[in-house]
Amino acid sequence: MWKVSGNQEKKSLFKNAVFSVIYRLLNILFPLISYGYAARVLTSDSIGRHAAAVNNVSYFVILGSLGIQAYATREIARRKDDMKERDKLFSQMLLINFFLTIFACAAFVVCLFFVPVMHDEKALYLICAIAIATNFMNVDWYFQGTEDFKFIAIRSFVVKFVSLLAVFLFVRKAEDLYIYALISVLSNTLYHLVSIVHAGRKTKLNFRGGDMRRHMRPLLFLALCTVSTELYARMDITMLDVMEEHSTVAFYSYAQKIVNLIVIALIAITAVFLPRLSYYYQNDRDKFNKLTKFGADTMIFISIPMCLGLCAVASPLVTVWLGDGYEKAAPCLIVLAFMIPLKCIGDIVCYQVMMCAGQEFYLMIAYFITLAVNFINNLLLIPRYGALGASVASLISEIVVFLIVLFAARKYQNYRLNVRNLVVVSIASILMFFAVAGFGFLVKIPWVQLFGGAGIGVAIFALINLAGRNSFIIYPIISRGELFNK
């Protein structure tokens, strides 16, 4: 039975998923408004400069939290029934993160003086570097491990609302780039500050009798995994910044933002599975397989239509959201859209399964192979095709890592995929794509193309799934109840 320590009530997986979805939707809604407003007020060159600075500073943020987020989430979940051990682990992770943050800050200062790209934009990089110094306060892993998704959702709403209001009030002209950058980084700082204060009320720092050396080996593997994954995720923008103009970085960055926002929202449903899967993997393999299968079927059902639907409305979406001057982001968006099912399905059947099985080393190898593939493809494609070339390189890399990890993850899970769900969803998504694309061809008003196409797409997809008797949606929900019971 899934237990919680102390006097906390047992939280059902369904409730956690609801709060996680709310949190992820907020992470879409507010950035959509903020990015769209900034794209109209600031120039594409300024947007590209900011995107490059945030991207490059994020390397140091990664350096300051190597592997801690994934490792601490899993280990906190495994200690939910032992408050003393949980407090000890929290204290150890906080201390390790603090020392890593000091090291990351020192590395940033050195690079600021000796790396030309950073030195030329010193003021902008110093603003963005606030994220490095405050990184040790990022204890989201504690709330994810204890499944306190309600707090995460409420905190997200309050901080993002304040941040959005600040953008509207203080970013009013093209010269306000530094103000926009400062608001962005301070909102993240406020996130972390609220989190660590709240965590401090639930825990007691305990540095006695703990052997931190036992954390080093798994943290090292996860650190290398994190480095390879984040380098792969950010390499495109770094190489575009070096090889192309800032406006090209802006086109690719915005296309990437749209896809990432969608992926974040979709995997919100299964992101809450990791603590529960970690527990089930050790205590109940039957429930582990059932929950993994449910997650895979769910991601198939929502990610494939989202991919093709995004392809169908890419052009009007860019026009409505970003305005004139960003048309070149649409082809990038179409290519990157095919990463959505790979990332969403891969998160549950590849990454989470391998994490629960303790296969961090294999993940590390897979991500470094993908990093090399991405680097080579970027070198070949960016000089000739610019932002579109970076998009193709990212898609190829995502396919590679998905196949490599899926092959290894099969032996740690045992279930039969819902083939009917896959077939019906694929057919419905293809027909939906042609219907929405045809509607967009007939109607020339961008906002009508976008919202009208979205409505038509949802209706067609739903009708075909019902007509095709997709067992995933007609199968009684109550029969899945054992996975969501309190």
Tab-separated table of C-alpha atoms in Angstrom:
chain	number	residue	atom	x	y	z
A	1	MET	CA	0.000	0.000	0.000
A	2	TRP	CA	1.227	3.491	-0.837
A	3	LYS	CA	1.828	5.264	2.446
A	4	VAL	CA	2.809	8.747	3.466
A	5	SER	CA	4.672	9.777	6.592
A	6	GLY	CA	3.379	11.978	9.409
A	7	ASN	CA	-0.229	13.131	9.520
A	8	GLN	CA	-0.556	13.887	5.828
A	9	GLU	CA	-3.507	12.359	4.064
A	10	LYS	CA	-2.908	9.805	1.370
A	11	LYS	CA	-2.987	11.463	-2.005
A	12	SER	CA	-4.450	9.630	-4.942
A	13	LEU	CA	-2.511	9.517	-8.169
A	14	PHE	CA	-5.509	11.038	-9.916
A	15	LYS	CA	-5.490	14.096	-7.647
A	16	ASN	CA	-1.750	14.497	-8.186
A	17	ALA	CA	-2.245	14.305	-11.942
A	18	VAL	CA	-4.949	16.995	-11.792
A	19	PHE	CA	-2.716	19.389	-9.864
A	20	SER	CA	0.201	18.558	-12.137
A	21	VAL	CA	-1.903	19.332	-15.222
A	22	ILE	CA	-3.038	22.639	-13.674
A	23	TYR	CA	0.585	23.492	-12.941
A	24	ARG	CA	1.724	22.619	-16.458
A	25	LEU	CA	-1.185	24.487	-18.062
A	26	LEU	CA	-0.213	27.567	-16.081
A	27	ASN	CA	3.310	27.059	-17.396
A	28	ILE	CA	1.830	27.282	-20.886
A	29	LEU	CA	-0.741	30.044	-20.447
A	30	PHE	CA	1.472	32.643	-18.794
A	31	PRO	CA	4.537	32.149	-21.053
A	32	LEU	CA	2.280	32.220	-24.134
A	33	ILE	CA	1.062	35.655	-23.113
A	34	SER	CA	4.476	36.852	-21.937
A	35	TYR	CA	6.433	35.615	-24.988
A	36	GLY	CA	3.811	36.929	-27.399
A	37	TYR	CA	3.848	40.362	-25.762
A	38	ALA	CA	7.659	40.483	-25.694
A	39	ALA	CA	7.862	39.459	-29.361
A	40	ARG	CA	5.785	42.492	-30.303
A	41	VAL	CA	7.475	45.023	-28.006
A	42	LEU	CA	11.114	43.917	-28.392
A	43	THR	CA	12.871	43.339	-31.717
A	44	SER	CA	13.652	39.854	-33.038
A	45	ASP	CA	17.335	40.723	-32.580
A	46	SER	CA	16.774	41.483	-28.873
A	47	ILE	CA	14.727	38.304	-28.430
A	48	GLY	CA	17.566	36.338	-30.007
A	49	ARG	CA	20.158	37.939	-27.719
A	50	HIS	CA	18.099	37.141	-24.640
A	51	ALA	CA	17.423	33.564	-25.777
A	52	ALA	CA	21.138	33.004	-26.367
A	53	ALA	CA	22.120	34.461	-22.968
A	54	VAL	CA	19.523	32.390	-21.080
A	55	ASN	CA	20.583	29.306	-23.012
A	56	ASN	CA	24.295	29.751	-22.273
A	57	VAL	CA	23.778	30.657	-18.609
A	58	SER	CA	21.686	27.503	-18.221
A	59	TYR	CA	24.871	25.438	-18.693
A	60	PHE	CA	26.123	26.829	-15.383
A	61	VAL	CA	22.763	26.232	-13.727
A	62	ILE	CA	23.089	22.601	-14.821
A	63	LEU	CA	26.612	22.522	-13.396
A	64	GLY	CA	25.230	23.717	-10.074
A	65	SER	CA	22.622	20.958	-9.791
A	66	LEU	CA	24.184	17.951	-11.462
A	67	GLY	CA	21.764	15.049	-11.268
A	68	ILE	CA	20.151	16.247	-8.039
A	69	GLN	CA	16.619	16.843	-9.354
A	70	ALA	CA	16.077	13.319	-10.700
A	71	TYR	CA	18.042	11.503	-7.994
A	72	ALA	CA	16.558	13.388	-5.033
A	73	THR	CA	12.991	12.986	-6.347
A	74	ARG	CA	13.435	9.221	-6.522
A	75	GLU	CA	15.171	8.928	-3.144
A	76	ILE	CA	12.679	11.181	-1.328
A	77	ALA	CA	9.858	9.008	-2.733
A	78	ARG	CA	11.563	5.882	-1.385
A	79	ARG	CA	11.789	7.468	2.095
A	80	LYS	CA	8.235	8.775	2.329
A	81	ASP	CA	7.489	6.461	5.254
A	82	ASP	CA	10.554	7.489	7.274
A	83	MET	CA	10.528	11.158	8.233
A	84	LYS	CA	13.945	11.017	9.933
A	85	GLU	CA	15.650	9.536	6.865
A	86	ARG	CA	13.769	11.910	4.590
A	87	ASP	CA	14.955	14.950	6.583
A	88	LYS	CA	18.518	13.638	6.500
A	89	LEU	CA	18.390	13.180	2.736
A	90	PHE	CA	16.890	16.655	2.262
A	91	SER	CA	19.739	18.183	4.278
A	92	GLN	CA	22.389	16.281	2.351
A	93	MET	CA	20.978	17.202	-1.055
A	94	LEU	CA	20.718	20.856	-0.017
A	95	LEU	CA	24.338	20.908	1.124
A	96	ILE	CA	25.624	19.214	-2.030
A	97	ASN	CA	23.621	21.624	-4.183
A	98	PHE	CA	25.020	24.608	-2.262
A	99	PHE	CA	28.651	23.640	-2.886
A	100	LEU	CA	27.934	22.865	-6.531
A	101	THR	CA	26.356	26.318	-6.878
A	102	ILE	CA	29.511	27.998	-5.541
A	103	PHE	CA	31.582	26.057	-8.057
A	104	ALA	CA	29.174	26.994	-10.891
A	105	CYS	CA	29.329	30.693	-9.974
A	106	ALA	CA	33.135	30.603	-10.033
A	107	ALA	CA	33.123	28.900	-13.430
A	108	PHE	CA	30.726	31.526	-14.774
A	109	VAL	CA	32.928	34.422	-13.637
A	110	VAL	CA	35.936	32.901	-15.386
A	111	CYS	CA	34.011	32.360	-18.625
A	112	LEU	CA	32.522	35.851	-18.497
A	113	PHE	CA	35.991	37.349	-18.919
A	114	PHE	CA	37.468	34.866	-21.378
A	115	VAL	CA	34.581	33.775	-23.661
A	116	PRO	CA	33.996	36.480	-26.297
A	117	VAL	CA	30.273	35.735	-26.817
A	118	MET	CA	29.673	36.282	-23.102
A	119	HIS	CA	32.105	39.155	-22.607
A	120	ASP	CA	30.497	41.178	-25.411
A	121	GLU	CA	27.103	40.922	-23.657
A	122	LYS	CA	28.411	41.255	-20.113
A	123	ALA	CA	25.462	43.222	-18.679
A	124	LEU	CA	22.859	40.835	-20.069
A	125	TYR	CA	24.774	37.784	-18.870
A	126	LEU	CA	25.213	39.202	-15.358
A	127	ILE	CA	21.453	39.669	-15.078
A	128	CYS	CA	20.759	36.150	-16.294
A	129	ALA	CA	23.440	34.794	-13.933
A	130	ILE	CA	21.212	35.504	-10.932
A	131	ALA	CA	19.678	32.133	-11.821
A	132	ILE	CA	23.017	30.449	-11.094
A	133	ALA	CA	23.482	32.033	-7.664
A	134	THR	CA	19.957	31.156	-6.491
A	135	ASN	CA	19.916	27.661	-7.939
A	136	PHE	CA	20.663	25.926	-4.613
A	137	MET	CA	17.208	27.011	-3.378
A	138	ASN	CA	15.494	24.978	-6.091
A	139	VAL	CA	14.000	22.150	-4.015
A	140	ASP	CA	11.221	21.120	-6.386
A	141	TRP	CA	12.572	17.584	-6.054
A	142	TYR	CA	11.315	17.521	-2.454
A	143	PHE	CA	7.724	18.378	-3.390
A	144	GLN	CA	7.734	15.998	-6.335
A	145	GLY	CA	9.092	13.192	-4.170
A	146	THR	CA	6.458	13.788	-1.479
A	147	GLU	CA	3.790	14.275	-4.178
A	148	ASP	CA	2.834	17.744	-2.933
A	149	PHE	CA	1.643	18.865	-6.358
A	150	LYS	CA	-1.028	21.110	-4.869
A	151	PHE	CA	1.645	23.432	-3.468
A	152	ILE	CA	3.531	23.381	-6.783
A	153	ALA	CA	0.383	24.418	-8.673
A	154	ILE	CA	-0.565	27.247	-6.275
A	155	ARG	CA	2.994	28.577	-6.162
A	156	SER	CA	3.162	28.528	-9.956
A	157	PHE	CA	-0.019	30.549	-10.362
A	158	VAL	CA	0.951	33.261	-7.869
A	159	VAL	CA	4.531	33.737	-9.094
A	160	LYS	CA	3.662	33.648	-12.794
A	161	PHE	CA	0.810	36.109	-12.327
A	162	VAL	CA	3.119	38.575	-10.565
A	163	SER	CA	5.783	38.068	-13.251
A	164	LEU	CA	3.328	38.635	-16.111
A	165	LEU	CA	1.979	41.764	-14.459
A	166	ALA	CA	5.536	43.089	-14.108
A	167	VAL	CA	6.224	42.469	-17.815
A	168	PHE	CA	3.133	44.451	-18.809
A	169	LEU	CA	3.995	47.305	-16.455
A	170	PHE	CA	7.717	47.709	-17.087
A	171	VAL	CA	8.452	46.350	-20.593
A	172	ARG	CA	6.984	49.035	-22.819
A	173	LYS	CA	9.520	49.740	-25.574
A	174	ALA	CA	12.216	48.035	-27.676
A	175	GLU	CA	14.986	49.272	-25.369
A	176	ASP	CA	13.584	47.414	-22.339
A	177	LEU	CA	15.468	44.180	-23.013
A	178	TYR	CA	17.407	44.305	-19.734
A	179	ILE	CA	14.231	44.946	-17.758
A	180	TYR	CA	12.584	41.951	-19.433
A	181	ALA	CA	15.594	39.766	-18.639
A	182	LEU	CA	15.596	40.942	-15.002
A	183	ILE	CA	11.890	40.193	-14.546
A	184	SER	CA	12.355	36.730	-16.049
A	185	VAL	CA	15.220	35.763	-13.753
A	186	LEU	CA	13.686	37.303	-10.618
A	187	SER	CA	10.481	35.335	-11.153
A	188	ASN	CA	12.509	32.114	-11.038
A	189	THR	CA	14.281	33.373	-7.921
A	190	LEU	CA	10.914	34.007	-6.265
A	191	TYR	CA	9.894	30.455	-7.218
A	192	HIS	CA	12.873	28.988	-5.431
A	193	LEU	CA	12.584	31.292	-2.414
A	194	VAL	CA	8.941	30.352	-1.792
A	195	SER	CA	9.815	26.671	-2.253
A	196	ILE	CA	12.699	26.529	0.206
A	197	VAL	CA	10.754	28.475	2.854
A	198	HIS	CA	7.810	26.078	2.524
A	199	ALA	CA	10.106	23.042	2.582
A	200	GLY	CA	11.764	24.395	5.723
A	201	ARG	CA	8.412	24.228	7.517
A	202	LYS	CA	8.041	20.550	6.653
A	203	THR	CA	11.571	19.354	7.383
A	204	LYS	CA	14.284	19.583	10.010
A	205	LEU	CA	17.849	20.031	8.871
A	206	ASN	CA	19.923	17.074	9.993
A	207	PHE	CA	23.573	16.821	8.947
A	208	ARG	CA	24.603	14.314	11.613
A	209	GLY	CA	25.425	10.679	10.975
A	210	GLY	CA	24.938	10.922	7.243
A	211	ASP	CA	27.314	9.374	4.755
A	212	MET	CA	27.120	11.599	1.709
A	213	ARG	CA	29.616	9.440	-0.161
A	214	ARG	CA	26.918	6.873	-0.927
A	215	HIS	CA	25.100	9.476	-3.004
A	216	MET	CA	28.126	10.297	-5.138
A	217	ARG	CA	28.108	7.355	-7.530
A	218	PRO	CA	24.421	7.590	-8.607
A	219	LEU	CA	24.688	11.382	-8.625
A	220	LEU	CA	27.736	11.175	-10.883
A	221	PHE	CA	25.909	8.990	-13.392
A	222	LEU	CA	22.822	11.201	-13.296
A	223	ALA	CA	25.053	14.277	-13.551
A	224	LEU	CA	26.582	12.938	-16.747
A	225	CYS	CA	23.072	12.089	-17.974
A	226	THR	CA	21.930	15.610	-17.165
A	227	VAL	CA	24.938	17.200	-18.840
A	228	SER	CA	24.483	15.182	-22.030
A	229	THR	CA	20.711	15.744	-22.095
A	230	GLU	CA	20.899	19.472	-21.434
A	231	LEU	CA	23.805	19.992	-23.819
A	232	TYR	CA	21.780	18.224	-26.488
A	233	ALA	CA	18.708	20.350	-25.686
A	234	ARG	CA	20.649	23.618	-25.740
A	235	MET	CA	23.362	22.932	-28.288
A	236	ASP	CA	21.205	24.091	-31.198
A	237	ILE	CA	20.769	27.608	-29.852
A	238	THR	CA	24.426	27.865	-28.844
A	239	MET	CA	25.605	26.841	-32.315
A	240	LEU	CA	23.035	29.074	-34.025
A	241	ASP	CA	24.241	31.992	-31.894
A	242	VAL	CA	27.801	31.399	-33.094
A	243	MET	CA	27.028	30.615	-36.746
A	244	GLU	CA	23.944	32.731	-37.535
A	245	GLU	CA	22.323	36.100	-36.770
A	246	HIS	CA	20.396	36.802	-33.560
A	247	SER	CA	17.110	36.926	-35.490
A	248	THR	CA	17.682	33.338	-36.647
A	249	VAL	CA	18.136	32.331	-33.017
A	250	ALA	CA	14.803	34.022	-32.246
A	251	PHE	CA	12.943	32.049	-34.963
A	252	TYR	CA	14.277	28.723	-33.742
A	253	SER	CA	13.943	29.642	-30.073
A	254	TYR	CA	10.261	30.515	-30.377
A	255	ALA	CA	9.469	27.350	-32.356
A	256	GLN	CA	11.282	25.344	-29.697
A	257	LYS	CA	9.400	27.168	-26.937
A	258	ILE	CA	6.029	26.243	-28.434
A	259	VAL	CA	6.943	22.566	-28.689
A	260	ASN	CA	8.483	22.492	-25.212
A	261	LEU	CA	5.413	24.132	-23.687
A	262	ILE	CA	3.167	21.515	-25.298
A	263	VAL	CA	5.416	18.647	-24.202
A	264	ILE	CA	5.531	19.982	-20.640
A	265	ALA	CA	1.738	20.166	-20.552
A	266	LEU	CA	1.199	16.692	-21.969
A	267	ILE	CA	3.677	14.842	-19.767
A	268	ALA	CA	2.132	16.534	-16.726
A	269	ILE	CA	-0.246	13.579	-16.603
A	270	THR	CA	2.508	10.990	-16.323
A	271	ALA	CA	5.183	13.153	-14.668
A	272	VAL	CA	3.535	12.431	-11.313
A	273	PHE	CA	4.021	8.702	-11.909
A	274	LEU	CA	7.756	8.678	-11.094
A	275	PRO	CA	7.494	8.623	-7.275
A	276	ARG	CA	4.738	5.982	-7.448
A	277	LEU	CA	6.576	3.915	-10.043
A	278	SER	CA	9.731	4.018	-7.923
A	279	TYR	CA	7.737	2.553	-5.047
A	280	TYR	CA	5.933	-0.046	-7.204
A	281	TYR	CA	9.150	-1.182	-8.885
A	282	GLN	CA	10.497	-2.298	-5.529
A	283	ASN	CA	7.240	-3.554	-4.002
A	284	ASP	CA	4.665	-4.506	-6.649
A	285	ARG	CA	5.832	-5.243	-10.209
A	286	ASP	CA	2.294	-6.026	-11.395
A	287	LYS	CA	1.092	-2.524	-10.532
A	288	PHE	CA	4.323	-1.131	-11.974
A	289	ASN	CA	3.553	-2.727	-15.358
A	290	LYS	CA	-0.102	-1.669	-15.277
A	291	LEU	CA	0.771	1.923	-14.478
A	292	THR	CA	3.486	2.034	-17.146
A	293	LYS	CA	1.063	0.620	-19.730
A	294	PHE	CA	-1.594	3.158	-18.791
A	295	GLY	CA	0.955	5.959	-19.131
A	296	ALA	CA	2.096	4.727	-22.551
A	297	ASP	CA	-1.472	4.381	-23.857
A	298	THR	CA	-2.331	7.848	-22.546
A	299	MET	CA	0.660	9.489	-24.209
A	300	ILE	CA	-0.147	7.775	-27.521
A	301	PHE	CA	-3.720	9.035	-27.318
A	302	ILE	CA	-2.818	12.687	-26.730
A	303	SER	CA	0.639	13.238	-28.264
A	304	ILE	CA	0.102	11.925	-31.808
A	305	PRO	CA	-2.930	14.155	-32.575
A	306	MET	CA	-1.191	17.094	-30.922
A	307	CYS	CA	1.808	16.583	-33.228
A	308	LEU	CA	-0.177	16.520	-36.469
A	309	GLY	CA	-2.596	19.190	-35.271
A	310	LEU	CA	0.305	21.536	-34.555
A	311	CYS	CA	1.701	20.892	-38.037
A	312	ALA	CA	-1.652	21.843	-39.562
A	313	VAL	CA	-1.919	25.197	-37.720
A	314	ALA	CA	1.784	26.117	-37.483
A	315	SER	CA	1.629	29.127	-39.784
A	316	PRO	CA	-1.468	30.842	-38.300
A	317	LEU	CA	-0.242	30.045	-34.767
A	318	VAL	CA	3.037	31.878	-35.361
A	319	THR	CA	1.217	34.829	-36.961
A	320	VAL	CA	-1.420	35.162	-34.230
A	321	TRP	CA	0.972	34.617	-31.326
A	322	LEU	CA	4.130	36.417	-32.417
A	323	GLY	CA	2.921	38.851	-35.070
A	324	ASP	CA	4.647	39.901	-38.269
A	325	GLY	CA	8.331	39.219	-38.832
A	326	TYR	CA	8.430	35.709	-37.358
A	327	GLU	CA	7.118	33.745	-40.361
A	328	LYS	CA	10.371	31.762	-40.615
A	329	ALA	CA	9.559	30.115	-37.271
A	330	ALA	CA	6.653	28.164	-38.865
A	331	PRO	CA	8.749	25.609	-40.856
A	332	CYS	CA	10.876	25.011	-37.753
A	333	LEU	CA	7.719	24.449	-35.744
A	334	ILE	CA	6.439	21.828	-38.212
A	335	VAL	CA	9.679	19.835	-37.996
A	336	LEU	CA	9.974	20.114	-34.203
A	337	ALA	CA	6.323	19.072	-33.762
A	338	PHE	CA	7.280	15.469	-34.566
A	339	MET	CA	9.364	15.457	-31.385
A	340	ILE	CA	6.176	15.678	-29.299
A	341	PRO	CA	5.173	11.968	-29.405
A	342	LEU	CA	8.813	10.904	-29.108
A	343	LYS	CA	9.322	12.980	-25.966
A	344	CYS	CA	5.940	12.215	-24.387
A	345	ILE	CA	5.911	8.462	-24.980
A	346	GLY	CA	9.634	8.232	-24.265
A	347	ASP	CA	9.272	9.990	-20.907
A	348	ILE	CA	7.122	7.206	-19.439
A	349	VAL	CA	8.295	4.034	-21.214
A	350	CYS	CA	11.970	4.969	-21.482
A	351	TYR	CA	13.188	7.572	-18.989
A	352	GLN	CA	10.949	6.811	-15.994
A	353	VAL	CA	11.318	3.049	-16.370
A	354	MET	CA	15.116	3.277	-16.550
A	355	MET	CA	15.205	5.627	-13.554
A	356	CYS	CA	13.109	3.246	-11.465
A	357	ALA	CA	15.351	0.352	-12.501
A	358	GLY	CA	18.444	2.291	-11.424
A	359	GLN	CA	19.884	2.287	-14.965
A	360	GLU	CA	21.351	5.787	-14.855
A	361	PHE	CA	24.571	4.572	-16.452
A	362	TYR	CA	22.786	3.342	-19.575
A	363	LEU	CA	20.892	6.632	-19.829
A	364	MET	CA	24.204	8.455	-19.628
A	365	ILE	CA	25.651	6.443	-22.528
A	366	ALA	CA	22.516	6.896	-24.643
A	367	TYR	CA	22.441	10.663	-24.127
A	368	PHE	CA	26.121	11.100	-24.945
A	369	ILE	CA	25.621	9.179	-28.212
A	370	THR	CA	22.693	11.474	-28.989
A	371	LEU	CA	24.783	14.517	-28.118
A	372	ALA	CA	27.417	13.479	-30.654
A	373	VAL	CA	24.764	12.847	-33.320
A	374	ASN	CA	23.212	16.246	-32.685
A	375	PHE	CA	26.550	18.061	-32.827
A	376	ILE	CA	27.513	16.476	-36.168
A	377	ASN	CA	24.099	17.154	-37.710
A	378	ASN	CA	24.180	20.763	-36.545
A	379	LEU	CA	27.599	21.260	-38.131
A	380	LEU	CA	26.293	19.875	-41.411
A	381	LEU	CA	22.830	21.453	-41.503
A	382	ILE	CA	22.991	24.871	-39.793
A	383	PRO	CA	25.431	26.530	-42.275
A	384	ARG	CA	23.160	25.610	-45.181
A	385	TYR	CA	19.653	25.689	-43.717
A	386	GLY	CA	19.966	27.873	-40.601
A	387	ALA	CA	17.161	27.473	-38.056
A	388	LEU	CA	15.440	24.805	-40.146
A	389	GLY	CA	18.658	22.781	-40.184
A	390	ALA	CA	18.866	22.974	-36.384
A	391	SER	CA	15.270	21.747	-36.214
A	392	VAL	CA	16.013	18.717	-38.400
A	393	ALA	CA	19.125	17.948	-36.332
A	394	SER	CA	17.043	17.991	-33.133
A	395	LEU	CA	14.415	15.668	-34.608
A	396	ILE	CA	17.025	13.158	-35.773
A	397	SER	CA	18.648	13.190	-32.340
A	398	GLU	CA	15.318	12.648	-30.595
A	399	ILE	CA	14.596	9.621	-32.776
A	400	VAL	CA	18.035	8.175	-31.977
A	401	VAL	CA	17.753	8.520	-28.199
A	402	PHE	CA	14.184	7.202	-28.202
A	403	LEU	CA	15.141	4.017	-30.034
A	404	ILE	CA	18.295	3.402	-27.988
A	405	VAL	CA	16.617	3.769	-24.598
A	406	LEU	CA	13.421	1.980	-25.629
A	407	PHE	CA	15.447	-1.068	-26.662
A	408	ALA	CA	17.055	-1.264	-23.205
A	409	ALA	CA	13.918	-0.378	-21.222
A	410	ARG	CA	11.904	-3.300	-22.614
A	411	LYS	CA	13.384	-5.823	-20.182
A	412	TYR	CA	12.327	-3.785	-17.139
A	413	GLN	CA	8.638	-3.638	-18.067
A	414	ASN	CA	6.219	-6.368	-19.076
A	415	TYR	CA	2.904	-5.414	-20.654
A	416	ARG	CA	1.090	-5.567	-23.970
A	417	LEU	CA	0.569	-2.210	-25.681
A	418	ASN	CA	-2.986	-1.292	-26.707
A	419	VAL	CA	-2.524	-1.776	-30.467
A	420	ARG	CA	-6.089	-0.758	-31.294
A	421	ASN	CA	-5.529	2.556	-29.518
A	422	LEU	CA	-2.372	3.171	-31.574
A	423	VAL	CA	-4.033	2.323	-34.911
A	424	VAL	CA	-7.260	4.271	-34.344
A	425	VAL	CA	-5.418	7.312	-32.956
A	426	SER	CA	-2.995	7.335	-35.916
A	427	ILE	CA	-5.793	7.141	-38.501
A	428	ALA	CA	-7.860	9.778	-36.702
A	429	SER	CA	-4.843	12.110	-36.426
A	430	ILE	CA	-3.984	11.826	-40.137
A	431	LEU	CA	-7.577	12.516	-41.209
A	432	MET	CA	-7.728	15.394	-38.733
A	433	PHE	CA	-4.549	16.876	-40.234
A	434	PHE	CA	-5.945	16.928	-43.778
A	435	ALA	CA	-9.242	18.405	-42.602
A	436	VAL	CA	-7.573	21.214	-40.636
A	437	ALA	CA	-5.027	21.912	-43.390
A	438	GLY	CA	-7.853	22.039	-45.947
A	439	PHE	CA	-9.789	24.465	-43.770
A	440	GLY	CA	-6.717	26.666	-43.482
A	441	PHE	CA	-6.321	26.650	-47.275
A	442	LEU	CA	-9.908	27.841	-47.781
A	443	VAL	CA	-9.902	30.474	-45.023
A	444	LYS	CA	-7.254	33.201	-45.160
A	445	ILE	CA	-7.780	34.960	-41.823
A	446	PRO	CA	-5.051	33.702	-39.417
A	447	TRP	CA	-7.050	33.726	-36.186
A	448	VAL	CA	-9.966	31.941	-37.894
A	449	GLN	CA	-7.530	29.400	-39.336
A	450	LEU	CA	-6.099	28.798	-35.857
A	451	PHE	CA	-9.179	28.610	-33.651
A	452	GLY	CA	-11.541	27.277	-36.291
A	453	GLY	CA	-9.005	24.641	-37.300
A	454	ALA	CA	-8.477	23.638	-33.660
A	455	GLY	CA	-12.210	23.193	-33.157
A	456	ILE	CA	-12.605	21.151	-36.326
A	457	GLY	CA	-9.579	19.032	-35.445
A	458	VAL	CA	-10.839	18.167	-31.957
A	459	ALA	CA	-14.303	17.270	-33.283
A	460	ILE	CA	-12.980	15.025	-36.068
A	461	PHE	CA	-10.484	13.288	-33.806
A	462	ALA	CA	-13.134	12.568	-31.165
A	463	LEU	CA	-15.713	11.305	-33.671
A	464	ILE	CA	-13.286	8.950	-35.414
A	465	ASN	CA	-12.113	7.509	-32.104
A	466	LEU	CA	-15.695	6.870	-31.065
A	467	ALA	CA	-16.601	5.432	-34.451
A	468	GLY	CA	-13.480	3.256	-34.387
A	469	ARG	CA	-14.412	2.060	-30.879
A	470	ASN	CA	-11.032	2.944	-29.443
A	471	SER	CA	-10.842	0.723	-26.379
A	472	PHE	CA	-8.731	3.287	-24.546
A	473	ILE	CA	-11.653	5.714	-24.230
A	474	ILE	CA	-14.625	3.329	-24.129
A	475	TYR	CA	-13.000	0.984	-21.615
A	476	PRO	CA	-14.690	1.701	-18.259
A	477	ILE	CA	-12.602	4.188	-16.317
A	478	ILE	CA	-13.577	2.538	-13.066
A	479	SER	CA	-11.676	-0.580	-14.066
A	480	ARG	CA	-8.477	1.432	-13.869
A	481	GLY	CA	-9.370	2.622	-10.391
A	482	GLU	CA	-6.848	0.477	-8.540
A	483	LEU	CA	-4.051	2.603	-9.968
A	484	PHE	CA	-5.618	5.801	-8.644
A	485	ASN	CA	-7.094	4.714	-5.342
A	486	LYS	CA	-6.097	6.557	-2.209
